[in-house]
PDB file of C-alpha atoms and ligand atoms in Angstrom:
ATOM      1  CA  MET A   1     -25.192  -8.315 148.593  1.00 89.00           C
ATOM      2  CA  SER A   2     -24.940 -12.010 147.813  1.00 94.00           C
ATOM      3  CA  ILE A   3     -27.060 -13.784 145.248  1.00 98.00           C
ATOM      4  CA  LEU A   4     -28.485 -17.303 145.402  1.00 98.00           C
ATOM      5  CA  VAL A   5     -29.259 -19.035 142.099  1.00 98.00           C
ATOM      6  CA  VAL A   6     -31.035 -22.352 141.724  1.00 98.00           C
ATOM      7  CA  GLY A   7     -31.305 -23.948 138.299  1.00 97.00           C
ATOM      8  CA  SER A   8     -29.877 -26.323 135.745  1.00 97.00           C
ATOM      9  CA  VAL A   9     -26.200 -27.016 135.169  1.00 97.00           C
ATOM     10  CA  ALA A  10     -26.007 -28.878 131.906  1.00 97.00           C
ATOM     11  CA  TYR A  11     -24.258 -30.252 128.921  1.00 97.00           C
ATOM     12  CA  ASP A  12     -25.724 -28.664 125.802  1.00 97.00           C
ATOM     13  CA  THR A  13     -25.494 -29.818 122.205  1.00 98.00           C
ATOM     14  CA  VAL A  14     -26.406 -26.906 119.973  1.00 98.00           C
ATOM     15  CA  GLU A  15     -26.790 -26.478 116.217  1.00 98.00           C
ATOM     16  CA  THR A  16     -27.001 -22.997 114.723  1.00 98.00           C
ATOM     17  CA  PRO A  17     -26.371 -21.706 111.191  1.00 97.00           C
ATOM     18  CA  SER A  18     -22.791 -21.020 112.373  1.00 97.00           C
ATOM     19  CA  GLY A  19     -22.050 -24.623 113.310  1.00 97.00           C
ATOM     20  CA  ARG A  20     -22.451 -27.197 116.015  1.00 98.00           C
ATOM     21  CA  ALA A  21     -21.202 -27.421 119.596  1.00 98.00           C
ATOM     22  CA  GLU A  22     -21.223 -30.868 121.170  1.00 97.00           C
ATOM     23  CA  ARG A  23     -21.739 -31.417 124.901  1.00 96.00           C
ATOM     24  CA  VAL A  24     -20.555 -27.993 125.962  1.00 97.00           C
ATOM     25  CA  LEU A  25     -21.251 -26.312 129.296  1.00 97.00           C
ATOM     26  CA  GLY A  26     -24.794 -24.950 129.569  1.00 97.00           C
ATOM     27  CA  GLY A  27     -27.734 -24.732 131.930  1.00 97.00           C
ATOM     28  CA  SER A  28     -29.674 -21.772 133.269  1.00 97.00           C
ATOM     29  CA  ALA A  29     -27.713 -21.551 136.533  1.00 98.00           C
ATOM     30  CA  SER A  30     -24.374 -21.634 134.691  1.00 98.00           C
ATOM     31  CA  PHE A  31     -25.152 -18.682 132.411  1.00 98.00           C
ATOM     32  CA  PHE A  32     -26.798 -16.767 135.247  1.00 98.00           C
ATOM     33  CA  ALA A  33     -23.957 -17.325 137.733  1.00 98.00           C
ATOM     34  CA  VAL A  34     -21.140 -16.310 135.407  1.00 98.00           C
ATOM     35  CA  ALA A  35     -22.997 -13.152 134.289  1.00 98.00           C
ATOM     36  CA  ALA A  36     -23.998 -12.142 137.850  1.00 98.00           C
ATOM     37  CA  SER A  37     -20.487 -12.806 139.178  1.00 98.00           C
ATOM     38  CA  TYR A  38     -19.239  -9.678 137.381  1.00 97.00           C
ATOM     39  CA  PHE A  39     -21.164  -7.669 139.983  1.00 97.00           C
ATOM     40  CA  ALA A  40     -21.590  -9.651 143.216  1.00 97.00           C
ATOM     41  CA  PRO A  41     -20.816 -12.990 144.920  1.00 97.00           C
ATOM     42  CA  VAL A  42     -23.019 -15.834 143.711  1.00 98.00           C
ATOM     43  CA  ASN A  43     -24.075 -18.982 145.587  1.00 98.00           C
ATOM     44  CA  LEU A  44     -24.943 -21.707 143.099  1.00 98.00           C
ATOM     45  CA  VAL A  45     -27.369 -24.544 143.856  1.00 98.00           C
ATOM     46  CA  GLY A  46     -27.759 -27.285 141.267  1.00 98.00           C
ATOM     47  CA  VAL A  47     -26.863 -30.863 140.488  1.00 98.00           C
ATOM     48  CA  VAL A  48     -24.394 -32.527 138.129  1.00 98.00           C
ATOM     49  CA  GLY A  49     -23.566 -36.169 137.461  1.00 98.00           C
ATOM     50  CA  ASP A  50     -20.300 -37.981 137.866  1.00 96.00           C
ATOM     51  CA  ASP A  51     -19.474 -37.216 134.209  1.00 96.00           C
ATOM     52  CA  PHE A  52     -19.145 -33.489 134.959  1.00 96.00           C
ATOM     53  CA  GLY A  53     -15.459 -32.795 134.671  1.00 87.00           C
ATOM     54  CA  GLU A  54     -12.900 -30.445 136.143  1.00 89.00           C
ATOM     55  CA  GLN A  55     -12.751 -28.731 132.752  1.00 89.00           C
ATOM     56  CA  GLN A  56     -16.396 -27.642 133.124  1.00 91.00           C
ATOM     57  CA  LEU A  57     -15.967 -26.632 136.773  1.00 94.00           C
ATOM     58  CA  ALA A  58     -13.053 -24.447 135.711  1.00 95.00           C
ATOM     59  CA  ALA A  59     -15.587 -22.048 134.173  1.00 95.00           C
ATOM     60  CA  PHE A  60     -16.786 -21.141 137.663  1.00 97.00           C
ATOM     61  CA  ARG A  61     -13.433 -21.097 139.419  1.00 95.00           C
ATOM     62  CA  GLY A  62     -11.500 -17.872 139.844  1.00 94.00           C
ATOM     63  CA  ARG A  63     -14.800 -15.992 140.103  1.00 97.00           C
ATOM     64  CA  PRO A  64     -16.899 -15.163 143.179  1.00 97.00           C
ATOM     65  CA  ILE A  65     -19.093 -18.229 142.579  1.00 98.00           C
ATOM     66  CA  ASP A  66     -19.500 -20.555 145.551  1.00 98.00           C
ATOM     67  CA  LEU A  67     -19.993 -24.186 144.544  1.00 97.00           C
ATOM     68  CA  ALA A  68     -20.766 -25.714 147.957  1.00 97.00           C
ATOM     69  CA  GLY A  69     -24.393 -26.031 146.806  1.00 98.00           C
ATOM     70  CA  LEU A  70     -23.527 -27.803 143.556  1.00 98.00           C
ATOM     71  CA  GLU A  71     -24.425 -31.385 144.359  1.00 97.00           C
ATOM     72  CA  ARG A  72     -22.721 -34.276 142.578  1.00 96.00           C
ATOM     73  CA  ALA A  73     -25.064 -37.255 142.122  1.00 97.00           C
ATOM     74  CA  ALA A  74     -24.438 -40.718 140.758  1.00 97.00           C
ATOM     75  CA  GLY A  75     -25.444 -40.786 137.093  1.00 98.00           C
ATOM     76  CA  LYS A  76     -25.239 -38.481 134.111  1.00 98.00           C
ATOM     77  CA  THR A  77     -25.501 -34.703 133.996  1.00 98.00           C
ATOM     78  CA  PHE A  78     -28.627 -33.115 132.476  1.00 97.00           C
ATOM     79  CA  HIS A  79     -28.229 -32.891 128.679  1.00 97.00           C
ATOM     80  CA  TRP A  80     -30.196 -30.599 126.373  1.00 96.00           C
ATOM     81  CA  GLN A  81     -29.969 -30.563 122.589  1.00 97.00           C
ATOM     82  CA  GLY A  82     -31.418 -27.824 120.416  1.00 97.00           C
ATOM     83  CA  ARG A  83     -31.420 -26.656 116.813  1.00 98.00           C
ATOM     84  CA  TYR A  84     -31.990 -23.043 115.742  1.00 97.00           C
ATOM     85  CA  SER A  85     -33.770 -21.759 112.637  1.00 96.00           C
ATOM     86  CA  GLN A  86     -31.814 -19.907 109.946  1.00 95.00           C
ATOM     87  CA  ASP A  87     -32.861 -16.508 111.354  1.00 92.00           C
ATOM     88  CA  LEU A  88     -32.080 -17.650 114.949  1.00 92.00           C
ATOM     89  CA  ASN A  89     -35.513 -16.488 116.126  1.00 88.00           C
ATOM     90  CA  SER A  90     -36.834 -19.943 116.921  1.00 90.00           C
ATOM     91  CA  ARG A  91     -35.413 -23.247 118.055  1.00 93.00           C
ATOM     92  CA  ASP A  92     -36.500 -26.842 118.335  1.00 95.00           C
ATOM     93  CA  THR A  93     -35.593 -28.983 121.286  1.00 95.00           C
ATOM     94  CA  ILE A  94     -34.197 -32.184 119.784  1.00 96.00           C
ATOM     95  CA  ARG A  95     -33.807 -33.977 123.073  1.00 95.00           C
ATOM     96  CA  THR A  96     -33.862 -33.410 126.793  1.00 94.00           C
ATOM     97  CA  ASP A  97     -32.131 -36.022 128.946  1.00 96.00           C
ATOM     98  CA  LEU A  98     -33.010 -35.028 132.486  1.00 96.00           C
ATOM     99  CA  ASN A  99     -30.666 -37.633 133.999  1.00 97.00           C
ATOM    100  CA  VAL A 100     -29.711 -36.594 137.575  1.00 97.00           C
ATOM    101  CA  PHE A 101     -31.841 -33.437 137.197  1.00 96.00           C
ATOM    102  CA  GLU A 102     -34.991 -35.600 137.278  1.00 94.00           C
ATOM    103  CA  PHE A 103     -34.509 -36.226 140.991  1.00 94.00           C
ATOM    104  CA  PHE A 104     -33.162 -32.779 141.877  1.00 96.00           C
ATOM    105  CA  GLN A 105     -34.230 -31.682 145.355  1.00 96.00           C
ATOM    106  CA  PRO A 106     -32.585 -28.325 146.008  1.00 97.00           C
ATOM    107  CA  LYS A 107     -30.801 -28.293 149.363  1.00 96.00           C
ATOM    108  CA  ILE A 108     -29.730 -24.837 150.414  1.00 98.00           C
ATOM    109  CA  PRO A 109     -26.493 -24.916 152.456  1.00 97.00           C
ATOM    110  CA  ALA A 110     -26.758 -23.081 155.809  1.00 97.00           C
ATOM    111  CA  ALA A 111     -24.246 -20.474 154.619  1.00 96.00           C
ATOM    112  CA  TYR A 112     -26.554 -19.529 151.704  1.00 97.00           C
ATOM    113  CA  ARG A 113     -29.746 -19.025 153.703  1.00 97.00           C
ATOM    114  CA  ARG A 114     -29.162 -15.317 154.202  1.00 95.00           C
ATOM    115  CA  SER A 115     -28.573 -14.576 150.513  1.00 96.00           C
ATOM    116  CA  GLU A 116     -30.197 -11.191 149.900  1.00 96.00           C
ATOM    117  CA  LEU A 117     -31.214 -11.779 146.295  1.00 98.00           C
ATOM    118  CA  VAL A 118     -32.628 -15.080 145.108  1.00 98.00           C
ATOM    119  CA  PHE A 119     -32.996 -16.143 141.477  1.00 98.00           C
ATOM    120  CA  LEU A 120     -35.270 -19.132 140.937  1.00 98.00           C
ATOM    121  CA  GLY A 121     -34.222 -20.543 137.575  1.00 97.00           C
ATOM    122  CA  ASN A 122     -36.647 -22.371 135.350  1.00 93.00           C
ATOM    123  CA  ILE A 123     -37.476 -25.471 137.444  1.00 94.00           C
ATOM    124  CA  ASP A 124     -40.672 -27.047 138.800  1.00 95.00           C
ATOM    125  CA  PRO A 125     -42.592 -24.299 140.666  1.00 97.00           C
ATOM    126  CA  VAL A 126     -42.994 -26.687 143.605  1.00 97.00           C
ATOM    127  CA  LEU A 127     -39.188 -26.894 143.895  1.00 97.00           C
ATOM    128  CA  GLN A 128     -38.955 -23.113 143.525  1.00 98.00           C
ATOM    129  CA  ARG A 129     -41.226 -22.774 146.560  1.00 98.00           C
ATOM    130  CA  GLU A 130     -39.183 -25.315 148.503  1.00 97.00           C
ATOM    131  CA  VAL A 131     -36.127 -23.137 147.888  1.00 98.00           C
ATOM    132  CA  LEU A 132     -37.942 -20.097 149.272  1.00 98.00           C
ATOM    133  CA  ALA A 133     -38.940 -22.104 152.345  1.00 97.00           C
ATOM    134  CA  GLN A 134     -35.232 -22.668 153.058  1.00 97.00           C
ATOM    135  CA  VAL A 135     -34.062 -19.033 152.886  1.00 97.00           C
ATOM    136  CA  GLU A 136     -34.469 -16.152 155.338  1.00 96.00           C
ATOM    137  CA  LYS A 137     -36.395 -13.133 154.033  1.00 90.00           C
ATOM    138  CA  PRO A 138     -34.439 -12.209 150.888  1.00 96.00           C
ATOM    139  CA  ARG A 139     -34.713  -8.561 149.805  1.00 96.00           C
ATOM    140  CA  VAL A 140     -35.563  -9.580 146.238  1.00 97.00           C
ATOM    141  CA  VAL A 141     -36.935 -12.841 144.874  1.00 98.00           C
ATOM    142  CA  ALA A 142     -36.685 -13.117 141.078  1.00 98.00           C
ATOM    143  CA  CYS A 143     -38.046 -15.987 139.037  1.00 97.00           C
ATOM    144  CA  ASP A 144     -38.026 -17.491 135.560  1.00 97.00           C
ATOM    145  CA  THR A 145     -40.454 -20.061 134.198  1.00 95.00           C
ATOM    146  CA  MET A 146     -41.572 -21.537 130.871  1.00 93.00           C
ATOM    147  CA  ASN A 147     -44.606 -22.775 128.915  1.00 91.00           C
ATOM    148  CA  TYR A 148     -44.111 -26.275 130.243  1.00 92.00           C
ATOM    149  CA  TRP A 149     -44.912 -25.145 133.812  1.00 95.00           C
ATOM    150  CA  ILE A 150     -47.494 -22.521 132.777  1.00 97.00           C
ATOM    151  CA  LYS A 151     -49.508 -25.265 131.075  1.00 96.00           C
ATOM    152  CA  GLY A 152     -48.513 -28.231 133.234  1.00 96.00           C
ATOM    153  CA  LYS A 153     -48.638 -26.844 136.795  1.00 97.00           C
ATOM    154  CA  PRO A 154     -50.683 -23.621 136.662  1.00 97.00           C
ATOM    155  CA  GLU A 155     -51.916 -23.761 140.279  1.00 97.00           C
ATOM    156  CA  GLU A 156     -48.474 -24.529 141.694  1.00 98.00           C
ATOM    157  CA  LEU A 157     -46.966 -21.750 139.586  1.00 98.00           C
ATOM    158  CA  ARG A 158     -49.568 -19.252 140.892  1.00 98.00           C
ATOM    159  CA  GLU A 159     -48.630 -20.174 144.463  1.00 98.00           C
ATOM    160  CA  THR A 160     -44.969 -19.567 143.719  1.00 98.00           C
ATOM    161  CA  LEU A 161     -45.634 -16.286 141.895  1.00 98.00           C
ATOM    162  CA  ALA A 162     -47.427 -14.935 144.957  1.00 98.00           C
ATOM    163  CA  LYS A 163     -44.012 -14.976 146.701  1.00 98.00           C
ATOM    164  CA  VAL A 164     -42.019 -13.458 143.814  1.00 98.00           C
ATOM    165  CA  ASP A 165     -40.960  -9.800 143.394  1.00 97.00           C
ATOM    166  CA  VAL A 166     -39.547  -9.901 139.858  1.00 98.00           C
ATOM    167  CA  LEU A 167     -40.696 -12.248 137.101  1.00 98.00           C
ATOM    168  CA  LEU A 168     -38.558 -12.580 133.960  1.00 98.00           C
ATOM    169  CA  ILE A 169     -40.293 -14.346 131.058  1.00 96.00           C
ATOM    170  CA  ASN A 170     -40.580 -14.020 127.282  1.00 95.00           C
ATOM    171  CA  ASP A 171     -43.510 -12.376 125.494  1.00 96.00           C
ATOM    172  CA  GLN A 172     -45.150 -15.667 124.521  1.00 96.00           C
ATOM    173  CA  GLU A 173     -44.997 -16.910 128.101  1.00 96.00           C
ATOM    174  CA  ALA A 174     -46.448 -13.610 129.389  1.00 98.00           C
ATOM    175  CA  ARG A 175     -49.406 -14.066 127.029  1.00 98.00           C
ATOM    176  CA  GLU A 176     -49.975 -17.671 128.068  1.00 97.00           C
ATOM    177  CA  LEU A 177     -49.663 -16.957 131.765  1.00 98.00           C
ATOM    178  CA  SER A 178     -52.107 -14.053 131.689  1.00 98.00           C
ATOM    179  CA  GLY A 179     -54.472 -15.194 128.947  1.00 97.00           C
ATOM    180  CA  GLU A 180     -54.081 -11.696 127.443  1.00 98.00           C
ATOM    181  CA  TRP A 181     -52.701 -11.116 123.936  1.00 97.00           C
ATOM    182  CA  ASN A 182     -51.895  -7.448 124.587  1.00 97.00           C
ATOM    183  CA  LEU A 183     -48.676  -7.170 126.600  1.00 95.00           C
ATOM    184  CA  VAL A 184     -49.767  -4.124 128.613  1.00 95.00           C
ATOM    185  CA  LYS A 185     -52.882  -5.996 129.729  1.00 96.00           C
ATOM    186  CA  ALA A 186     -50.816  -9.126 130.287  1.00 97.00           C
ATOM    187  CA  ALA A 187     -48.426  -7.191 132.534  1.00 96.00           C
ATOM    188  CA  ARG A 188     -51.287  -5.787 134.577  1.00 95.00           C
ATOM    189  CA  ALA A 189     -52.748  -9.267 135.057  1.00 97.00           C
ATOM    190  CA  ILE A 190     -49.369 -10.782 136.010  1.00 98.00           C
ATOM    191  CA  ARG A 191     -48.609  -7.994 138.490  1.00 97.00           C
ATOM    192  CA  ARG A 192     -51.896  -8.860 140.203  1.00 96.00           C
ATOM    193  CA  MET A 193     -50.562 -12.426 140.672  1.00 98.00           C
ATOM    194  CA  GLY A 194     -47.703 -11.171 142.865  1.00 97.00           C
ATOM    195  CA  PRO A 195     -44.571  -9.976 141.037  1.00 98.00           C
ATOM    196  CA  GLN A 196     -44.542  -6.173 141.214  1.00 96.00           C
ATOM    197  CA  THR A 197     -41.858  -6.021 138.551  1.00 97.00           C
ATOM    198  CA  LEU A 198     -42.258  -7.846 135.276  1.00 98.00           C
ATOM    199  CA  VAL A 199     -39.495  -8.151 132.683  1.00 98.00           C
ATOM    200  CA  VAL A 200     -40.743  -9.333 129.295  1.00 98.00           C
ATOM    201  CA  LYS A 201     -37.926 -10.582 127.041  1.00 95.00           C
ATOM    202  CA  LYS A 202     -38.559 -10.264 123.317  1.00 93.00           C
ATOM    203  CA  GLY A 203     -35.384 -11.796 121.899  1.00 88.00           C
ATOM    204  CA  GLU A 204     -33.775  -9.664 119.215  1.00 88.00           C
ATOM    205  CA  HIS A 205     -36.502  -7.045 119.807  1.00 92.00           C
ATOM    206  CA  GLY A 206     -35.267  -6.256 123.294  1.00 94.00           C
ATOM    207  CA  VAL A 207     -36.985  -6.080 126.659  1.00 97.00           C
ATOM    208  CA  LEU A 208     -40.020  -4.425 128.239  1.00 98.00           C
ATOM    209  CA  LEU A 209     -39.956  -3.596 131.947  1.00 98.00           C
ATOM    210  CA  PHE A 210     -43.216  -3.080 133.763  1.00 97.00           C
ATOM    211  CA  GLY A 211     -42.369  -1.522 137.109  1.00 86.00           C
ATOM    212  CA  HIS A 212     -43.949   0.363 139.983  1.00 76.00           C
ATOM    213  CA  GLU A 213     -44.703   3.525 138.105  1.00 75.00           C
ATOM    214  CA  SER A 214     -44.084   3.071 134.435  1.00 86.00           C
ATOM    215  CA  CYS A 215     -43.058   0.967 131.475  1.00 95.00           C
ATOM    216  CA  PHE A 216     -39.528   1.022 130.061  1.00 96.00           C
ATOM    217  CA  ALA A 217     -38.319  -0.368 126.740  1.00 96.00           C
ATOM    218  CA  ALA A 218     -34.729  -1.349 125.951  1.00 96.00           C
ATOM    219  CA  PRO A 219     -33.594  -2.578 122.549  1.00 94.00           C
ATOM    220  CA  ALA A 220     -31.323  -5.513 121.966  1.00 92.00           C
ATOM    221  CA  LEU A 221     -28.013  -4.463 120.472  1.00 94.00           C
ATOM    222  CA  PRO A 222     -28.048  -4.846 116.673  1.00 95.00           C
ATOM    223  CA  LEU A 223     -25.132  -7.264 116.299  1.00 94.00           C
ATOM    224  CA  GLU A 224     -23.486  -8.181 113.023  1.00 94.00           C
ATOM    225  CA  THR A 225     -22.533 -11.662 114.183  1.00 92.00           C
ATOM    226  CA  VAL A 226     -24.759 -13.864 116.323  1.00 96.00           C
ATOM    227  CA  ILE A 227     -23.356 -17.356 116.800  1.00 97.00           C
ATOM    228  CA  ASP A 228     -25.586 -18.976 119.437  1.00 98.00           C
ATOM    229  CA  PRO A 229     -28.522 -17.429 121.358  1.00 96.00           C
ATOM    230  CA  THR A 230     -28.606 -20.248 123.955  1.00 97.00           C
ATOM    231  CA  GLY A 231     -28.526 -18.875 127.479  1.00 97.00           C
ATOM    232  CA  ALA A 232     -29.168 -15.252 126.474  1.00 96.00           C
ATOM    233  CA  GLY A 233     -32.232 -15.089 128.741  1.00 96.00           C
ATOM    234  CA  ASP A 234     -30.384 -16.470 131.758  1.00 97.00           C
ATOM    235  CA  THR A 235     -27.415 -14.237 131.048  1.00 98.00           C
ATOM    236  CA  PHE A 236     -29.797 -11.260 130.900  1.00 98.00           C
ATOM    237  CA  ALA A 237     -31.157 -12.307 134.297  1.00 98.00           C
ATOM    238  CA  GLY A 238     -27.615 -12.610 135.689  1.00 98.00           C
ATOM    239  CA  GLY A 239     -26.662  -9.119 134.540  1.00 98.00           C
ATOM    240  CA  PHE A 240     -29.984  -7.697 135.765  1.00 98.00           C
ATOM    241  CA  ILE A 241     -29.886  -9.261 139.247  1.00 98.00           C
ATOM    242  CA  GLY A 242     -26.116  -8.819 139.555  1.00 98.00           C
ATOM    243  CA  TYR A 243     -26.485  -5.102 138.905  1.00 98.00           C
ATOM    244  CA  LEU A 244     -29.295  -4.789 141.493  1.00 97.00           C
ATOM    245  CA  ALA A 245     -27.039  -6.542 144.020  1.00 97.00           C
ATOM    246  CA  SER A 246     -24.159  -4.165 143.324  1.00 96.00           C
ATOM    247  CA  VAL A 247     -26.197  -0.966 143.755  1.00 96.00           C
ATOM    248  CA  ARG A 248     -28.243  -2.272 146.689  1.00 89.00           C
ATOM    249  CA  GLU A 249     -31.580  -0.735 145.795  1.00 89.00           C
ATOM    250  CA  THR A 250     -34.511  -1.230 143.442  1.00 89.00           C
ATOM    251  CA  SER A 251     -35.870   2.194 142.528  1.00 91.00           C
ATOM    252  CA  ASP A 252     -37.480   2.651 139.124  1.00 92.00           C
ATOM    253  CA  ALA A 253     -34.295   4.286 137.774  1.00 93.00           C
ATOM    254  CA  THR A 254     -32.130   1.430 139.081  1.00 95.00           C
ATOM    255  CA  LEU A 255     -34.405  -1.184 137.520  1.00 95.00           C
ATOM    256  CA  ARG A 256     -34.022   0.558 134.153  1.00 96.00           C
ATOM    257  CA  GLN A 257     -30.235   0.520 134.475  1.00 97.00           C
ATOM    258  CA  ALA A 258     -30.394  -3.149 135.449  1.00 97.00           C
ATOM    259  CA  VAL A 259     -32.379  -3.914 132.282  1.00 97.00           C
ATOM    260  CA  VAL A 260     -29.675  -2.285 130.162  1.00 97.00           C
ATOM    261  CA  MET A 261     -26.958  -4.137 132.090  1.00 98.00           C
ATOM    262  CA  GLY A 262     -28.781  -7.422 131.518  1.00 98.00           C
ATOM    263  CA  SER A 263     -29.068  -6.609 127.820  1.00 97.00           C
ATOM    264  CA  THR A 264     -25.366  -5.746 127.747  1.00 98.00           C
ATOM    265  CA  LEU A 265     -24.328  -9.122 129.186  1.00 98.00           C
ATOM    266  CA  ALA A 266     -26.771 -10.979 126.904  1.00 97.00           C
ATOM    267  CA  SER A 267     -25.284  -9.256 123.851  1.00 97.00           C
ATOM    268  CA  PHE A 268     -21.920 -10.850 124.685  1.00 98.00           C
ATOM    269  CA  CYS A 269     -23.439 -14.270 125.389  1.00 98.00           C
ATOM    270  CA  VAL A 270     -24.747 -14.696 121.832  1.00 97.00           C
ATOM    271  CA  GLU A 271     -21.379 -13.923 120.234  1.00 97.00           C
ATOM    272  CA  ALA A 272     -20.074 -17.462 120.849  1.00 98.00           C
ATOM    273  CA  PHE A 273     -21.237 -20.982 121.706  1.00 98.00           C
ATOM    274  CA  SER A 274     -21.795 -21.979 125.326  1.00 98.00           C
ATOM    275  CA  LEU A 275     -20.294 -19.562 127.883  1.00 98.00           C
ATOM    276  CA  ASP A 276     -17.200 -18.978 125.761  1.00 97.00           C
ATOM    277  CA  ARG A 277     -17.607 -15.229 125.295  1.00 98.00           C
ATOM    278  CA  LEU A 278     -18.837 -14.598 128.849  1.00 98.00           C
ATOM    279  CA  LEU A 279     -15.751 -16.286 130.227  1.00 97.00           C
ATOM    280  CA  THR A 280     -13.326 -13.981 128.417  1.00 96.00           C
ATOM    281  CA  LEU A 281     -15.198 -10.778 129.192  1.00 97.00           C
ATOM    282  CA  THR A 282     -13.515  -7.912 131.045  1.00 96.00           C
ATOM    283  CA  ARG A 283     -15.181  -5.253 133.209  1.00 94.00           C
ATOM    284  CA  MET A 284     -13.933  -2.636 130.805  1.00 97.00           C
ATOM    285  CA  GLN A 285     -15.669  -4.342 127.877  1.00 98.00           C
ATOM    286  CA  VAL A 286     -18.894  -4.497 129.904  1.00 98.00           C
ATOM    287  CA  GLY A 287     -18.656  -0.762 130.661  1.00 97.00           C
ATOM    288  CA  GLU A 288     -17.896   0.126 127.053  1.00 98.00           C
ATOM    289  CA  ARG A 289     -20.859  -1.828 125.718  1.00 97.00           C
ATOM    290  CA  TYR A 290     -23.195  -0.337 128.321  1.00 97.00           C
ATOM    291  CA  ALA A 291     -22.197   3.039 126.860  1.00 97.00           C
ATOM    292  CA  VAL A 292     -22.980   1.755 123.351  1.00 97.00           C
ATOM    293  CA  PHE A 293     -26.495   0.943 124.584  1.00 95.00           C
ATOM    294  CA  GLN A 294     -26.854   4.463 125.941  1.00 94.00           C
ATOM    295  CA  ALA A 295     -25.795   5.945 122.610  1.00 95.00           C
ATOM    296  CA  LEU A 296     -28.155   3.608 120.748  1.00 94.00           C
ATOM    297  CA  THR A 297     -31.262   5.115 122.323  1.00 90.00           C
ATOM    298  CA  ARG A 298     -30.203   8.726 122.890  1.00 92.00           C
ATOM    299  CA  PHE A 299     -32.048  11.328 120.824  1.00 92.00           C
ATOM    300  CA  GLU A 300     -32.601  15.061 120.953  1.00 93.00           C
ATOM    301  CA  SER A 301     -35.915  16.668 121.818  1.00 90.00           C
ATOM    302  CA  VAL A 302     -37.809  18.397 119.000  1.00 87.00           C
TER     303      VAL A 302
HETATM  304  P1  LIG B   1     -32.266 -20.047 127.399  1.00 76.18           P
HETATM  305  O1  LIG B   1     -31.627 -20.015 126.035  1.00 76.18           O
HETATM  306  O2  LIG B   1     -31.995 -18.787 128.179  1.00 76.18           O
HETATM  307  O3  LIG B   1     -33.694 -20.437 127.343  1.00 76.18           O
HETATM  308  O4  LIG B   1     -31.537 -21.188 128.247  1.00 76.18           O
HETATM  309  C1  LIG B   1     -31.019 -22.328 127.662  1.00 76.18           C
HETATM  310  C2  LIG B   1     -30.436 -23.217 128.727  1.00 76.18           C
HETATM  311  O5  LIG B   1     -31.503 -23.830 129.457  1.00 76.18           O
HETATM  312  C3  LIG B   1     -29.612 -24.332 128.112  1.00 76.18           C
HETATM  313  O6  LIG B   1     -28.264 -24.180 128.505  1.00 76.18           O
HETATM  314  C4  LIG B   1     -30.229 -25.624 128.642  1.00 76.18           C
HETATM  315  O7  LIG B   1     -29.272 -26.491 129.192  1.00 76.18           O
HETATM  316  C5  LIG B   1     -31.204 -25.188 129.707  1.00 76.18           C
HETATM  317  N1  LIG B   1     -32.456 -25.957 129.647  1.00 76.18           N
HETATM  318  C6  LIG B   1     -33.111 -26.405 128.535  1.00 76.18           C
HETATM  319  N2  LIG B   1     -34.231 -27.079 128.875  1.00 76.18           N
HETATM  320  C7  LIG B   1     -34.309 -27.056 130.231  1.00 76.18           C
HETATM  321  C8  LIG B   1     -35.234 -27.583 131.196  1.00 76.18           C
HETATM  322  N3  LIG B   1     -36.330 -28.283 130.843  1.00 76.18           N
HETATM  323  N4  LIG B   1     -34.985 -27.339 132.508  1.00 76.18           N
HETATM  324  C9  LIG B   1     -33.912 -26.659 132.878  1.00 76.18           C
HETATM  325  N5  LIG B   1     -32.991 -26.140 132.030  1.00 76.18           N
HETATM  326  C10 LIG B   1     -33.180 -26.331 130.722  1.00 76.18           C
END
């Protein structure tokens, strides 16, 4: 099953307690595509400027990531700069230079229109809907969003959510979107808006999945060294959707496995700046860490 991702491809400048990375490869679509490409072919739709070099493109090459939908526009590539707190649990955006991203109008190449899984990265909900208008009945539509759109374009976001099967957001966003402080109530309210599956990301506290029949909780891996959390959410989404594409179904049990696979990929992402760790990952390492997750939560009955 092929996957279509639409989102940002960026240069990131990141400061964490471990150091600083200057104008390195980032963007939601970049993290998502590389993570998902471990499981299934990915069609990437985004925009970069004429300063986006062969060195950055090399990250996508040699993997099943199709770049025909990566538009090159005159101007500079989107640039995001962030600084993390000492405990890595919060970050400030220092600057956002939209550059060519400001005028991004996603154009889905004809060859991508039959993609079976679609991931709408965190962009204007109006653009997310325009993407859906250009594809033919995907089996699963997954979506990310953020406070900026929840507050700024609530009506447009509601219209998009009505067409979404899986929503992946963090706990704060779930509360804002639903107006409910309690996450169980928030999930119920959000599922009434459209997405029948809700994945609530809680950073170092793991993930909650609200599915058809039940709720599932997965921890984040307790890691001794975390270098840079940037992109962990998008990497989670890539592992989650990639896994669904590889097993070709979305039962409750499969969704739970996909959550653990997303968490597995995200645990690698944070071990280095940018996509550095994701790009050196082997399938065997992915499998081994998935098993570590299983061991982490296994316990005997009383
Ligand atoms: P995450 O850490 O999963 O929230 O994703 C961080 C990535 O999102 C970075 O690589 C940024 O380049 C990208 N990003 C930051 N702000 C925006 C924005 N307003 N729109 C799209 N992508 C963004």
